[in-house]
mmCIF file of C-alpha atoms in Angstrom:
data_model
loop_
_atom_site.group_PDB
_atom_site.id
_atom_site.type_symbol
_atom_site.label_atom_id
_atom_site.label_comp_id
_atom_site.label_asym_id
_atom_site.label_seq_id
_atom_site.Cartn_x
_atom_site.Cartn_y
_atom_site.Cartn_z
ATOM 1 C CA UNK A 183 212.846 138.599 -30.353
ATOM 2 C CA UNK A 184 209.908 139.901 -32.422
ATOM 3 C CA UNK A 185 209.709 140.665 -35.612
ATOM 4 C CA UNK A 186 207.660 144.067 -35.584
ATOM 5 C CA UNK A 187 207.002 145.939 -32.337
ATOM 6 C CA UNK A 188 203.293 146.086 -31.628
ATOM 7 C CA UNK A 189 203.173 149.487 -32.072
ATOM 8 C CA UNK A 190 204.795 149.403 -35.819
ATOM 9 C CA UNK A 191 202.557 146.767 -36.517
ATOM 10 C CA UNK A 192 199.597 148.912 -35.625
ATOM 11 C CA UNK A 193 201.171 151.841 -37.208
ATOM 12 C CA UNK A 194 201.787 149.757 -40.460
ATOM 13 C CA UNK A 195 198.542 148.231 -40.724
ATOM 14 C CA UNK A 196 196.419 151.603 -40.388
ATOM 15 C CA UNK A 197 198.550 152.934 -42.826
ATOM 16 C CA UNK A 198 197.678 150.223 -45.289
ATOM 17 C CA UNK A 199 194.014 150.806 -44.512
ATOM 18 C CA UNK A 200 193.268 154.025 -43.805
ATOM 19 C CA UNK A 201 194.391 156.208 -46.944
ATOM 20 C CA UNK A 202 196.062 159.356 -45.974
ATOM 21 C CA UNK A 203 197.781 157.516 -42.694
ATOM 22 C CA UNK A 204 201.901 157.185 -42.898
ATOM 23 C CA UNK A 205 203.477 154.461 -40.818
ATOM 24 C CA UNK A 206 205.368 155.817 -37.922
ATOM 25 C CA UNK A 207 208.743 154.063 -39.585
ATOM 26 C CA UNK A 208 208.792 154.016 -43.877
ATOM 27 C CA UNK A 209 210.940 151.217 -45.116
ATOM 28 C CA UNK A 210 213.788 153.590 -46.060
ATOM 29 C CA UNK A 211 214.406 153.982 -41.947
ATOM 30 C CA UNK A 212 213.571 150.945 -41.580
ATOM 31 C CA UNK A 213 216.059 149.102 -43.488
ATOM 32 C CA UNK A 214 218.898 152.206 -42.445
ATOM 33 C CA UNK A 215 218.116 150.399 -39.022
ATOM 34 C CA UNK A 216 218.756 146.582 -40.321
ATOM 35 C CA UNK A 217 221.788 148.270 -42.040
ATOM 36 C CA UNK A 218 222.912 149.463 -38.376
ATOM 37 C CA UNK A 219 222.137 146.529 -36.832
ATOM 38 C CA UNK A 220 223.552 143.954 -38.612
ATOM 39 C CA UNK A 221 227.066 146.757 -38.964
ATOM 40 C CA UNK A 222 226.910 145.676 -35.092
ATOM 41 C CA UNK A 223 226.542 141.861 -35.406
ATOM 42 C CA UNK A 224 229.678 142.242 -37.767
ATOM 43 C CA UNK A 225 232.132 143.741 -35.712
ATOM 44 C CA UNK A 226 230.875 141.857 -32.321
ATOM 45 C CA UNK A 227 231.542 138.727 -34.407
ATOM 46 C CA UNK A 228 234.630 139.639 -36.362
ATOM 47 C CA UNK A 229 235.985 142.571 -33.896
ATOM 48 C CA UNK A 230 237.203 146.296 -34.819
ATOM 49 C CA UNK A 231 234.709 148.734 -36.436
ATOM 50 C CA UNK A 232 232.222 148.968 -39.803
ATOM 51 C CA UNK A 233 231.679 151.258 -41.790
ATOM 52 C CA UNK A 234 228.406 152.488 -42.489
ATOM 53 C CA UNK A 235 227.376 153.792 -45.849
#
């Protein structure tokens, strides 16, 4: 599985190079999505449901 989609990666990069440019995810969405994800891996390897906060 990679890392960053090609199209983050892009995103990211222009961002850090171009000033004025935002990346198309900002690390607060991006870790609310690790957050999510790993909520998933928790209950898939323990059963029942997580809460998110």
């Amino acid at each position: 599985m990679p890392i960053l989609n090609g199209g983050e990666l892009k995103s990211t990069m222009k961002a850090v190079l171009e000033n004025g440019t935002k990346p198309l995810v900002d690390g607060f969405e991006g870790r609310r999505s690790i957050a999510l994800l790993n909520a998933i891996y928790r209950s898939a390897a323990k059963g029942g449901e997580k809460e998110l906060v």
